Amino acid sequence: MSNTALATKTSLYNDVSAALQAIGVDPSTLDGEIKTRSPLTGETLLFLPKHTAEDVEAAIDRADEAFRTWRDVPAPVRGTVVKRWGELLTEHKRDLAILVQAEAGKSISEAEGEVQEMIDICDFAVGQSRMLYGQTMPSERPGHRLMETWHPLGVVGVISAFNFPVAVYSWNTALALICGDSVVWKPSEMVALSALGAHTLLARAIEEQDAPAEIIQLVLTDRYAAEKLLDDPRVPLISATGSTRMGREVGPRVAARFGKTILELGGNNAAIVTPDADLDLALRGIVFAAAGTAGQRCTTMRRVIVHESIAEELTEKLVSAYQTLTIGDPRDEQILVGPLINESGFQGMQDALKAATEQGGTVITGGNRVLEDEFPEAYYVEPAIVTMPAQTDIVRDETFAPILYVLTYSTLEEAIALQNDVPQGLSSAIFTENQREAELFVSASGSDCGIANVNIGTSGAEIGGAFGGEKETGGGRESGSDSWKSYMRRATNTVNYSGELPLAQGVKFL
């Protein structure tokens, strides 16, 4: 459908169009089958072209061909592309944030924070481009050198979700590019404009640095056409972010051809609050992690496990804090809680609240739809707090909405057991001023999650640390630390400069 068919040009449409133009995309040239919708108002923004399965295959062809040139470019030179991308992201931080806000419903502070994550990972990757270190090991044979080297992997397929439209792409792409890989990106159709904006800025950086244009490919398509990525042996790595259900389909399918995966799937994150906690600190950490982004983060806090001696006091503080949360169109910078992504997200929240009450829980605040008269096509809700007598089935399930379950415990060992007794294993936290409790929580006997925090909430990871989780969260790691190794292949090299041919382990032959 042509964008000229849109009946009205609202202020939101005008803001999005201006942001696209500033980035380098002319909205008047766009048309197609993908309808971009804003959860802020429910209105249609623009229509974008939809790629077919044949288009996806052609994108893989181009990326594979470009890889064969890109892999031989020195890594520090590859880093200049990522450096320039970071500069362009800095220049257009507000523009890209406007697109993220319009499509994901975030406050402008959170949207700009997401773009800042992109800038930060570019900085990290540029430094990493000079540190793709291998090791030299002592050889048991005289006149031999034993070492390992790291080499580019190939085409990396990136599949990303709606809730972080651009940051997760950058975590993968900045590292993949400095490692010498090419990238094919399949973003969520719900955030296609944000993806187009991020892609356009990177394409400009590539052009300015005289790198092969084909090393990045953007495919705007549905899950069925994108399945080409899962099955093509020229795509040795798939990095997929989404639900555990999606991961159950992606993981085995890629493994069947012996491909690699980085899976970032569901989270059911908890904070333990002990009697030795600073309750005011805990309160601030809990409220942001539970209600921020309207509960639509994989690291959203979904459970509070609080000691029975302070449960009533903390619950009262939480209810009072929730009643001060401003809910509405986050283009107003005083608004803290924006909309759910769509009707399906709202219905999922209502179904979960119903199940919680049927399983013995009590909704003590929130859960209602608000602003329905003002925004009939958008879904704003009050973040909910539910007290639960036990960790029932609904508590152990992830609902992608702002529901916070409150459970109590009597011993720290019991609290840690509750924290771990869910299928997911992404993020976790403990609030305590007791050093022994803190150390136990981050020990091997403590949290079983990929992220274990002390005196901060479950959301807001920095790019310097590896991001990811265990169990049904998928086991993948992205962003900082040594995550770069996922985008490369390791080779063990033995160099014989002795003039003799001794065999390892003293084996004699001939």
Short mmCIF file of C-alpha atoms in Angstrom, two decimals:
data_model
loop_
_atom_site.label_atom_id
_atom_site.label_comp_id
_atom_site.label_asym_id
_atom_site.label_seq_id
_atom_site.Cartn_x
_atom_site.Cartn_y
_atom_site.Cartn_z
CA MET A 1 0.00 0.00 0.00
CA SER A 2 1.26 3.49 -0.78
CA ASN A 3 1.86 5.88 2.07
CA THR A 4 -0.11 8.52 0.18
CA ALA A 5 -3.19 6.48 1.18
CA LEU A 6 -2.81 7.52 4.81
CA ALA A 7 -5.75 9.78 5.53
CA THR A 8 -4.22 12.10 8.12
CA LYS A 9 -0.79 13.45 8.93
CA THR A 10 -0.72 13.58 12.71
CA SER A 11 1.95 15.17 14.87
CA LEU A 12 3.37 11.70 15.55
CA TYR A 13 3.54 10.97 11.83
CA ASN A 14 5.27 14.29 11.27
CA ASP A 15 7.80 13.60 14.04
CA VAL A 16 8.59 10.17 12.61
CA SER A 17 8.89 11.51 9.08
CA ALA A 18 11.24 14.28 10.19
CA ALA A 19 13.40 11.79 12.10
CA LEU A 20 13.62 9.51 9.08
CA GLN A 21 14.58 12.38 6.82
CA ALA A 22 17.29 13.52 9.25
CA ILE A 23 18.74 9.99 9.21
CA GLY A 24 18.63 9.83 5.43
CA VAL A 25 15.38 8.06 4.56
CA ASP A 26 12.78 9.80 2.40
CA PRO A 27 9.36 8.63 3.70
CA SER A 28 7.71 9.48 0.37
CA THR A 29 9.74 6.73 -1.34
CA LEU A 30 8.43 4.01 0.98
CA ASP A 31 5.49 1.77 0.24
CA GLY A 32 4.64 -1.89 0.62
CA GLU A 33 2.85 -4.52 2.68
CA ILE A 34 4.36 -3.99 6.15
CA LYS A 35 2.18 -1.67 8.18
CA THR A 36 4.07 0.13 10.93
CA ARG A 37 1.85 0.96 13.89
CA SER A 38 2.53 3.05 16.95
CA PRO A 39 1.44 1.66 20.32
CA LEU A 40 1.36 5.28 21.57
CA THR A 41 -1.87 6.05 19.71
CA GLY A 42 -2.67 2.91 17.75
CA GLU A 43 -2.31 4.81 14.49
CA THR A 44 -0.65 3.55 11.33
CA LEU A 45 2.57 5.39 10.60
CA LEU A 46 3.97 4.17 7.29
CA PHE A 47 4.02 1.19 4.96
CA LEU A 48 7.30 -0.51 4.09
CA PRO A 49 8.31 -3.08 1.47
CA LYS A 50 8.09 -6.71 2.53
CA HIS A 51 10.84 -9.08 1.44
CA THR A 52 10.06 -12.54 0.12
CA ALA A 53 11.85 -15.81 0.85
CA GLU A 54 13.68 -15.31 -2.46
CA ASP A 55 14.79 -11.87 -1.26
CA VAL A 56 16.15 -13.41 1.93
CA GLU A 57 18.11 -15.97 -0.06
CA ALA A 58 19.50 -13.22 -2.27
CA ALA A 59 20.54 -11.27 0.84
CA ILE A 60 22.42 -14.32 2.10
CA ASP A 61 24.10 -14.62 -1.32
CA ARG A 62 25.29 -11.01 -1.16
CA ALA A 63 26.45 -11.27 2.45
CA ASP A 64 28.34 -14.49 1.78
CA GLU A 65 30.12 -13.00 -1.23
CA ALA A 66 31.03 -9.84 0.70
CA PHE A 67 32.35 -11.89 3.62
CA ARG A 68 35.07 -13.37 1.40
CA THR A 69 36.51 -9.88 0.95
CA TRP A 70 35.74 -8.49 4.41
CA ARG A 71 37.43 -11.34 6.31
CA ASP A 72 40.82 -10.36 4.87
CA VAL A 73 40.55 -6.70 5.91
CA PRO A 74 42.72 -6.11 9.02
CA ALA A 75 40.59 -6.07 12.16
CA PRO A 76 41.63 -2.54 13.24
CA VAL A 77 40.59 -1.30 9.80
CA ARG A 78 37.25 -3.08 10.19
CA GLY A 79 36.96 -1.21 13.47
CA THR A 80 36.92 2.13 11.67
CA VAL A 81 33.50 1.25 10.20
CA VAL A 82 32.10 0.61 13.66
CA LYS A 83 33.76 3.76 14.98
CA ARG A 84 32.06 5.83 12.30
CA TRP A 85 28.73 4.12 13.03
CA GLY A 86 29.07 5.17 16.66
CA GLU A 87 29.75 8.76 15.59
CA LEU A 88 26.65 8.80 13.37
CA LEU A 89 24.56 7.28 16.15
CA THR A 90 25.76 10.03 18.46
CA GLU A 91 24.85 12.65 15.88
CA HIS A 92 21.39 11.16 15.31
CA LYS A 93 20.69 9.88 18.82
CA ARG A 94 17.45 11.84 19.19
CA ASP A 95 16.26 11.00 15.67
CA LEU A 96 16.65 7.26 16.16
CA ALA A 97 15.17 7.51 19.66
CA ILE A 98 12.04 9.14 18.20
CA LEU A 99 11.57 6.11 15.94
CA VAL A 100 12.13 3.71 18.87
CA GLN A 101 9.65 5.62 21.00
CA ALA A 102 7.03 5.69 18.26
CA GLU A 103 7.22 1.96 17.56
CA ALA A 104 8.08 0.44 20.97
CA GLY A 105 6.21 2.93 23.18
CA LYS A 106 9.15 3.85 25.38
CA SER A 107 9.74 7.11 27.22
CA ILE A 108 12.21 9.31 25.39
CA SER A 109 14.71 8.74 28.20
CA GLU A 110 14.52 4.97 27.74
CA ALA A 111 14.58 5.30 23.94
CA GLU A 112 17.67 7.50 24.05
CA GLY A 113 19.16 5.08 26.56
CA GLU A 114 18.73 2.30 24.02
CA VAL A 115 20.56 4.30 21.37
CA GLN A 116 23.27 5.05 23.94
CA GLU A 117 23.72 1.29 24.32
CA MET A 118 24.45 1.20 20.60
CA ILE A 119 27.03 3.96 20.95
CA ASP A 120 28.61 2.19 23.93
CA ILE A 121 28.93 -1.16 22.14
CA CYS A 122 30.51 0.61 19.17
CA ASP A 123 33.14 2.06 21.54
CA PHE A 124 33.68 -1.38 23.05
CA ALA A 125 33.95 -3.08 19.66
CA VAL A 126 36.43 -0.56 18.29
CA GLY A 127 38.77 -1.32 21.18
CA GLN A 128 38.14 -5.04 20.77
CA SER A 129 39.19 -4.84 17.11
CA ARG A 130 42.79 -4.55 18.35
CA MET A 131 42.40 -7.30 20.93
CA LEU A 132 41.23 -10.45 19.14
CA TYR A 133 43.77 -12.36 21.16
CA GLY A 134 44.80 -15.97 20.88
CA GLN A 135 47.25 -17.79 23.14
CA THR A 136 50.70 -19.33 22.80
CA MET A 137 51.08 -22.57 24.74
CA PRO A 138 54.30 -24.47 25.53
CA SER A 139 54.85 -27.39 23.18
CA GLU A 140 56.14 -30.73 24.48
CA ARG A 141 58.22 -31.07 21.30
CA PRO A 142 61.49 -29.16 20.87
CA GLY A 143 61.57 -26.64 18.04
CA HIS A 144 57.78 -26.35 17.90
CA ARG A 145 55.41 -23.50 18.65
CA LEU A 146 51.83 -24.26 19.76
CA MET A 147 49.27 -21.48 19.54
CA GLU A 148 45.65 -20.65 18.83
CA THR A 149 44.30 -18.11 16.36
CA TRP A 150 40.80 -16.68 15.86
CA HIS A 151 39.29 -16.26 12.40
CA PRO A 152 36.05 -14.76 11.02
CA LEU A 153 33.11 -17.12 11.11
CA GLY A 154 31.02 -16.11 8.09
CA VAL A 155 27.51 -14.74 7.68
CA VAL A 156 25.78 -14.00 11.00
CA GLY A 157 21.99 -14.06 11.04
CA VAL A 158 20.46 -11.71 13.61
CA ILE A 159 16.79 -12.08 14.59
CA SER A 160 15.63 -9.40 17.04
CA ALA A 161 12.46 -8.60 18.99
CA PHE A 162 10.21 -5.55 19.26
CA ASN A 163 11.07 -4.46 22.79
CA PHE A 164 14.65 -3.45 21.99
CA PRO A 165 14.34 -2.53 18.31
CA VAL A 166 17.95 -1.46 17.74
CA ALA A 167 20.20 -2.17 20.75
CA VAL A 168 20.29 -5.96 20.42
CA TYR A 169 21.12 -5.63 16.72
CA SER A 170 24.09 -3.43 17.58
CA TRP A 171 25.36 -5.81 20.27
CA ASN A 172 25.67 -8.47 17.61
CA THR A 173 26.60 -6.40 14.59
CA ALA A 174 29.33 -4.20 16.08
CA LEU A 175 31.16 -7.31 17.27
CA ALA A 176 30.44 -9.39 14.17
CA LEU A 177 31.82 -6.67 11.91
CA ILE A 178 35.09 -6.21 13.78
CA CYS A 179 35.46 -10.00 13.84
CA GLY A 180 35.28 -10.02 10.02
CA ASP A 181 31.75 -11.38 9.59
CA SER A 182 28.90 -10.10 7.45
CA VAL A 183 25.38 -9.74 8.87
CA VAL A 184 21.82 -10.44 7.70
CA TRP A 185 19.29 -8.82 10.06
CA LYS A 186 15.66 -9.84 10.42
CA PRO A 187 14.03 -7.41 12.90
CA SER A 188 10.51 -7.66 14.26
CA GLU A 189 8.01 -6.33 11.74
CA MET A 190 6.50 -4.27 14.56
CA VAL A 191 9.57 -2.02 14.66
CA ALA A 192 10.56 -1.87 11.00
CA LEU A 193 11.09 1.91 10.94
CA SER A 194 13.59 1.77 13.79
CA ALA A 195 15.41 -1.03 12.00
CA LEU A 196 15.49 0.96 8.78
CA GLY A 197 16.93 3.95 10.64
CA ALA A 198 19.70 1.94 12.33
CA HIS A 199 20.53 0.15 9.08
CA THR A 200 20.69 3.39 7.12
CA LEU A 201 23.21 4.92 9.50
CA LEU A 202 25.42 1.83 9.39
CA ALA A 203 25.20 1.71 5.59
CA ARG A 204 26.39 5.32 5.51
CA ALA A 205 29.33 4.48 7.80
CA ILE A 206 30.28 1.57 5.54
CA GLU A 207 30.14 3.76 2.44
CA GLU A 208 32.23 6.51 4.04
CA GLN A 209 34.90 3.99 5.05
CA ASP A 210 35.00 2.37 1.59
CA ALA A 211 34.00 -1.02 2.99
CA PRO A 212 31.92 -3.53 0.98
CA ALA A 213 28.31 -2.34 1.10
CA GLU A 214 26.98 -5.90 1.05
CA ILE A 215 28.43 -6.85 4.47
CA ILE A 216 25.12 -5.77 6.03
CA GLN A 217 21.73 -6.89 4.80
CA LEU A 218 18.34 -5.87 6.18
CA VAL A 219 15.37 -8.13 5.46
CA LEU A 220 11.94 -6.87 6.46
CA THR A 221 9.78 -9.95 6.35
CA ASP A 222 7.71 -12.44 8.28
CA ARG A 223 8.97 -15.45 10.19
CA TYR A 224 8.23 -17.83 7.33
CA ALA A 225 10.46 -16.12 4.78
CA ALA A 226 13.13 -15.65 7.46
CA GLU A 227 13.32 -19.42 7.93
CA LYS A 228 15.77 -19.37 5.04
CA LEU A 229 18.31 -18.03 7.55
CA LEU A 230 17.80 -21.01 9.85
CA ASP A 231 18.43 -23.62 7.18
CA ASP A 232 21.23 -22.13 5.07
CA PRO A 233 24.66 -23.65 5.81
CA ARG A 234 26.29 -20.40 4.69
CA VAL A 235 24.93 -18.83 7.90
CA PRO A 236 27.07 -20.52 10.57
CA LEU A 237 25.67 -18.46 13.44
CA ILE A 238 22.11 -17.42 14.28
CA SER A 239 21.64 -14.93 17.11
CA ALA A 240 17.95 -14.92 18.02
CA THR A 241 16.16 -12.85 20.66
CA GLY A 242 12.56 -13.62 21.56
CA SER A 243 10.35 -16.01 23.47
CA THR A 244 11.31 -19.43 24.74
CA ARG A 245 8.74 -20.85 22.34
CA MET A 246 10.61 -19.24 19.46
CA GLY A 247 13.91 -20.57 20.78
CA ARG A 248 12.56 -24.11 20.85
CA GLU A 249 11.98 -23.80 17.11
CA VAL A 250 15.19 -22.00 16.21
CA GLY A 251 17.68 -23.96 18.32
CA PRO A 252 17.01 -27.52 17.10
CA ARG A 253 16.58 -26.40 13.51
CA VAL A 254 19.98 -24.70 13.37
CA ALA A 255 21.60 -27.51 15.36
CA ALA A 256 20.30 -30.04 12.82
CA ARG A 257 22.78 -28.61 10.31
CA PHE A 258 25.47 -28.20 13.02
CA GLY A 259 25.13 -24.43 13.02
CA LYS A 260 25.74 -22.31 16.11
CA THR A 261 23.19 -20.24 18.02
CA ILE A 262 23.14 -17.39 20.50
CA LEU A 263 19.71 -17.58 22.10
CA GLU A 264 18.36 -14.77 24.30
CA LEU A 265 14.93 -15.99 25.36
CA GLY A 266 12.49 -15.62 28.25
CA GLY A 267 13.15 -14.15 31.67
CA ASN A 268 11.29 -14.53 34.97
CA ASN A 269 13.45 -12.32 37.10
CA ALA A 270 13.28 -11.99 40.86
CA ALA A 271 14.70 -9.86 43.65
CA ILE A 272 15.22 -11.18 47.14
CA VAL A 273 14.74 -8.54 49.85
CA THR A 274 16.25 -9.48 53.21
CA PRO A 275 15.68 -7.96 56.68
CA ASP A 276 19.08 -6.29 56.34
CA ALA A 277 18.11 -4.46 53.14
CA ASP A 278 17.99 -0.71 52.69
CA LEU A 279 14.26 -0.62 51.92
CA ASP A 280 14.30 2.79 50.26
CA LEU A 281 17.05 1.62 47.91
CA ALA A 282 15.20 -1.63 47.28
CA LEU A 283 11.98 0.24 46.58
CA ARG A 284 13.55 2.37 43.83
CA GLY A 285 15.26 -0.62 42.26
CA ILE A 286 12.13 -2.74 42.29
CA VAL A 287 9.75 -0.13 40.88
CA PHE A 288 11.93 0.74 37.88
CA ALA A 289 12.70 -2.90 37.09
CA ALA A 290 9.05 -3.97 37.43
CA ALA A 291 7.19 -1.05 35.83
CA GLY A 292 9.74 0.41 33.41
CA THR A 293 9.00 -0.11 29.71
CA ALA A 294 5.54 -1.26 30.87
CA GLY A 295 7.06 -4.57 31.93
CA GLN A 296 8.20 -5.38 28.39
CA ARG A 297 11.88 -6.10 29.02
CA CYS A 298 13.38 -9.55 29.15
CA THR A 299 15.03 -8.35 32.38
CA THR A 300 11.79 -6.97 33.88
CA MET A 301 11.40 -7.87 37.55
CA ARG A 302 8.42 -10.21 37.79
CA ARG A 303 8.86 -11.55 41.34
CA VAL A 304 9.79 -10.04 44.70
CA ILE A 305 10.76 -12.59 47.33
CA VAL A 306 10.67 -10.72 50.62
CA HIS A 307 11.38 -11.85 54.17
CA GLU A 308 8.18 -12.38 56.12
CA SER A 309 9.25 -9.92 58.84
CA ILE A 310 9.28 -6.98 56.41
CA ALA A 311 6.80 -8.16 53.78
CA GLU A 312 3.92 -5.98 54.95
CA GLU A 313 6.08 -2.86 55.19
CA LEU A 314 7.66 -3.34 51.76
CA THR A 315 4.34 -4.19 50.11
CA GLU A 316 2.77 -1.01 51.48
CA LYS A 317 5.70 1.03 50.16
CA LEU A 318 5.38 -0.59 46.76
CA VAL A 319 1.65 0.13 46.54
CA SER A 320 2.25 3.74 47.50
CA ALA A 321 5.01 4.08 44.90
CA TYR A 322 2.86 2.50 42.18
CA GLN A 323 0.11 5.00 42.86
CA THR A 324 2.51 7.83 41.96
CA LEU A 325 3.45 6.35 38.57
CA THR A 326 2.37 8.54 35.66
CA ILE A 327 0.82 6.52 32.84
CA GLY A 328 0.22 7.77 29.33
CA ASP A 329 1.71 8.93 26.06
CA PRO A 330 5.44 9.06 26.83
CA ARG A 331 6.03 11.91 24.40
CA ASP A 332 5.19 13.87 27.53
CA GLU A 333 8.52 13.62 29.35
CA GLN A 334 6.75 13.58 32.73
CA ILE A 335 5.24 10.19 31.86
CA LEU A 336 6.98 7.14 33.35
CA VAL A 337 4.87 4.23 32.05
CA GLY A 338 3.91 3.97 28.40
CA PRO A 339 1.68 1.51 26.56
CA LEU A 340 1.75 -2.22 25.99
CA ILE A 341 2.77 -3.06 22.45
CA ASN A 342 -0.68 -4.19 21.29
CA GLU A 343 -4.00 -5.81 22.22
CA SER A 344 -2.41 -9.24 22.44
CA GLY A 345 -0.04 -7.97 25.13
CA PHE A 346 -2.97 -6.50 27.07
CA GLN A 347 -5.00 -9.69 26.82
CA GLY A 348 -2.03 -11.73 28.01
CA MET A 349 -1.82 -9.55 31.09
CA GLN A 350 -5.54 -9.94 31.84
CA ASP A 351 -5.34 -13.70 31.42
CA ALA A 352 -2.38 -13.88 33.80
CA LEU A 353 -4.13 -11.80 36.47
CA LYS A 354 -7.18 -14.02 36.23
CA ALA A 355 -5.04 -17.13 36.57
CA ALA A 356 -3.20 -15.63 39.55
CA THR A 357 -6.44 -15.02 41.44
CA GLU A 358 -7.65 -18.52 40.62
CA GLN A 359 -4.39 -19.86 42.05
CA GLY A 360 -4.85 -18.04 45.35
CA GLY A 361 -3.35 -14.64 44.60
CA THR A 362 -4.72 -11.21 45.41
CA VAL A 363 -4.36 -8.23 43.08
CA ILE A 364 -3.65 -5.43 45.54
CA THR A 365 -3.18 -2.67 42.99
CA GLY A 366 -3.29 -2.08 39.25
CA GLY A 367 -4.15 -4.24 36.28
CA ASN A 368 -6.81 -1.97 34.77
CA ARG A 369 -6.78 -0.47 31.30
CA VAL A 370 -6.65 3.33 31.35
CA LEU A 371 -6.97 6.18 28.83
CA GLU A 372 -9.24 4.03 26.68
CA ASP A 373 -11.44 6.99 25.70
CA GLU A 374 -8.45 9.09 24.66
CA PHE A 375 -6.59 6.27 22.90
CA PRO A 376 -9.14 3.59 21.89
CA GLU A 377 -6.60 1.82 19.67
CA ALA A 378 -3.78 1.87 22.23
CA TYR A 379 -3.37 -0.23 25.39
CA TYR A 380 -2.29 1.63 28.51
CA VAL A 381 -2.51 -0.28 31.79
CA GLU A 382 -1.83 0.26 35.45
CA PRO A 383 1.17 -1.82 36.56
CA ALA A 384 -0.11 -4.53 38.89
CA ILE A 385 1.10 -5.98 42.19
CA VAL A 386 -0.18 -9.42 43.16
CA THR A 387 0.50 -11.13 46.49
CA MET A 388 0.81 -14.90 46.12
CA PRO A 389 0.68 -17.62 48.80
CA ALA A 390 3.12 -19.78 46.82
CA GLN A 391 5.03 -19.90 43.56
CA THR A 392 2.23 -21.31 41.43
CA ASP A 393 2.18 -22.17 37.73
CA ILE A 394 1.31 -18.63 36.62
CA VAL A 395 4.17 -17.19 38.69
CA ARG A 396 6.60 -19.61 37.07
CA ASP A 397 5.42 -18.51 33.62
CA GLU A 398 6.62 -15.29 31.97
CA THR A 399 3.93 -12.74 31.15
CA PHE A 400 5.32 -9.87 29.07
CA ALA A 401 3.48 -7.17 30.99
CA PRO A 402 3.89 -5.15 34.23
CA ILE A 403 2.82 -7.75 36.80
CA LEU A 404 4.87 -8.03 39.99
CA TYR A 405 4.24 -11.10 42.17
CA VAL A 406 5.10 -10.79 45.86
CA LEU A 407 6.14 -13.95 47.74
CA THR A 408 7.51 -14.35 51.27
CA TYR A 409 10.27 -16.49 52.77
CA SER A 410 11.68 -17.34 56.19
CA THR A 411 15.31 -18.40 55.48
CA LEU A 412 17.71 -17.16 52.82
CA GLU A 413 18.19 -20.71 51.55
CA GLU A 414 14.44 -20.90 51.02
CA ALA A 415 14.48 -17.56 49.16
CA ILE A 416 17.27 -18.70 46.84
CA ALA A 417 15.40 -21.92 46.16
CA LEU A 418 12.31 -19.90 45.20
CA GLN A 419 14.40 -17.62 43.02
CA ASN A 420 15.82 -20.61 41.14
CA ASP A 421 12.59 -22.61 40.94
CA VAL A 422 11.48 -21.28 37.56
CA PRO A 423 12.33 -22.53 34.05
CA GLN A 424 14.03 -19.26 33.07
CA GLY A 425 17.44 -18.06 34.22
CA LEU A 426 18.20 -14.57 32.95
CA SER A 427 18.50 -11.90 35.66
CA SER A 428 18.27 -11.83 39.45
CA ALA A 429 19.00 -9.54 42.39
CA ILE A 430 19.32 -9.39 46.15
CA PHE A 431 18.90 -6.35 48.34
CA THR A 432 20.90 -6.65 51.55
CA GLU A 433 23.52 -4.83 53.59
CA ASN A 434 24.75 -8.19 54.92
CA GLN A 435 28.00 -9.23 53.24
CA ARG A 436 27.46 -12.93 53.92
CA GLU A 437 24.04 -12.86 52.27
CA ALA A 438 25.40 -10.98 49.26
CA GLU A 439 28.31 -13.36 48.79
CA LEU A 440 26.09 -16.43 49.13
CA PHE A 441 23.73 -15.06 46.48
CA VAL A 442 26.47 -14.64 43.86
CA SER A 443 28.21 -17.91 44.76
CA ALA A 444 27.77 -21.30 43.08
CA SER A 445 25.12 -22.10 45.70
CA GLY A 446 23.20 -18.89 44.98
CA SER A 447 21.38 -17.54 41.95
CA ASP A 448 21.40 -19.82 38.90
CA CYS A 449 20.93 -16.91 36.49
CA GLY A 450 23.32 -15.45 33.96
CA ILE A 451 23.03 -12.09 35.75
CA ALA A 452 23.14 -11.88 39.56
CA ASN A 453 23.06 -8.36 41.06
CA VAL A 454 23.49 -7.01 44.56
CA ASN A 455 21.61 -3.86 45.62
CA ILE A 456 20.45 -2.99 42.12
CA GLY A 457 17.42 -4.22 40.21
CA THR A 458 17.25 -6.83 37.48
CA SER A 459 17.15 -4.34 34.58
CA GLY A 460 19.78 -2.02 33.17
CA ALA A 461 22.80 -4.15 32.27
CA GLU A 462 25.95 -2.37 31.07
CA ILE A 463 27.51 -3.40 27.76
CA GLY A 464 30.89 -4.19 29.37
CA GLY A 465 29.58 -7.43 30.84
CA ALA A 466 28.35 -10.44 28.89
CA PHE A 467 24.55 -10.41 28.67
CA GLY A 468 22.53 -13.62 28.73
CA GLY A 469 21.04 -16.36 30.83
CA GLU A 470 20.75 -20.04 31.57
CA LYS A 471 18.07 -22.76 31.37
CA GLU A 472 15.16 -21.74 29.13
CA THR A 473 16.74 -18.34 28.60
CA GLY A 474 18.94 -20.16 26.09
CA GLY A 475 22.49 -19.92 27.39
CA GLY A 476 23.61 -17.27 24.91
CA ARG A 477 25.95 -14.36 25.64
CA GLU A 478 26.09 -11.04 23.81
CA SER A 479 27.71 -7.63 24.26
CA GLY A 480 30.78 -7.38 26.52
CA SER A 481 33.44 -9.52 28.17
CA ASP A 482 34.62 -12.23 25.74
CA SER A 483 31.32 -12.50 23.83
CA TRP A 484 33.28 -11.64 20.66
CA LYS A 485 34.49 -15.25 20.57
CA SER A 486 31.00 -16.38 19.56
CA TYR A 487 31.43 -14.61 16.23
CA MET A 488 34.75 -16.27 15.38
CA ARG A 489 36.18 -19.74 14.91
CA ARG A 490 39.20 -20.98 16.83
CA ALA A 491 42.15 -22.73 15.18
CA THR A 492 44.95 -24.51 17.04
CA ASN A 493 48.25 -24.15 15.17
CA THR A 494 51.49 -26.09 15.57
CA VAL A 495 54.53 -24.62 13.82
CA ASN A 496 57.55 -26.91 13.46
CA TYR A 497 60.78 -25.00 12.95
CA SER A 498 63.11 -27.76 14.21
CA GLY A 499 63.97 -29.55 11.01
CA GLU A 500 63.01 -32.80 12.75
CA LEU A 501 59.63 -34.56 13.00
CA PRO A 502 59.09 -35.71 16.58
CA LEU A 503 55.55 -36.98 17.24
CA ALA A 504 53.46 -35.96 20.22
CA GLN A 505 53.30 -38.25 23.26
CA GLY A 506 56.59 -39.82 22.18
CA VAL A 507 54.95 -41.95 19.49
CA LYS A 508 57.43 -43.74 17.16
CA PHE A 509 56.53 -44.32 13.51
CA LEU A 510 59.01 -45.25 10.75
#
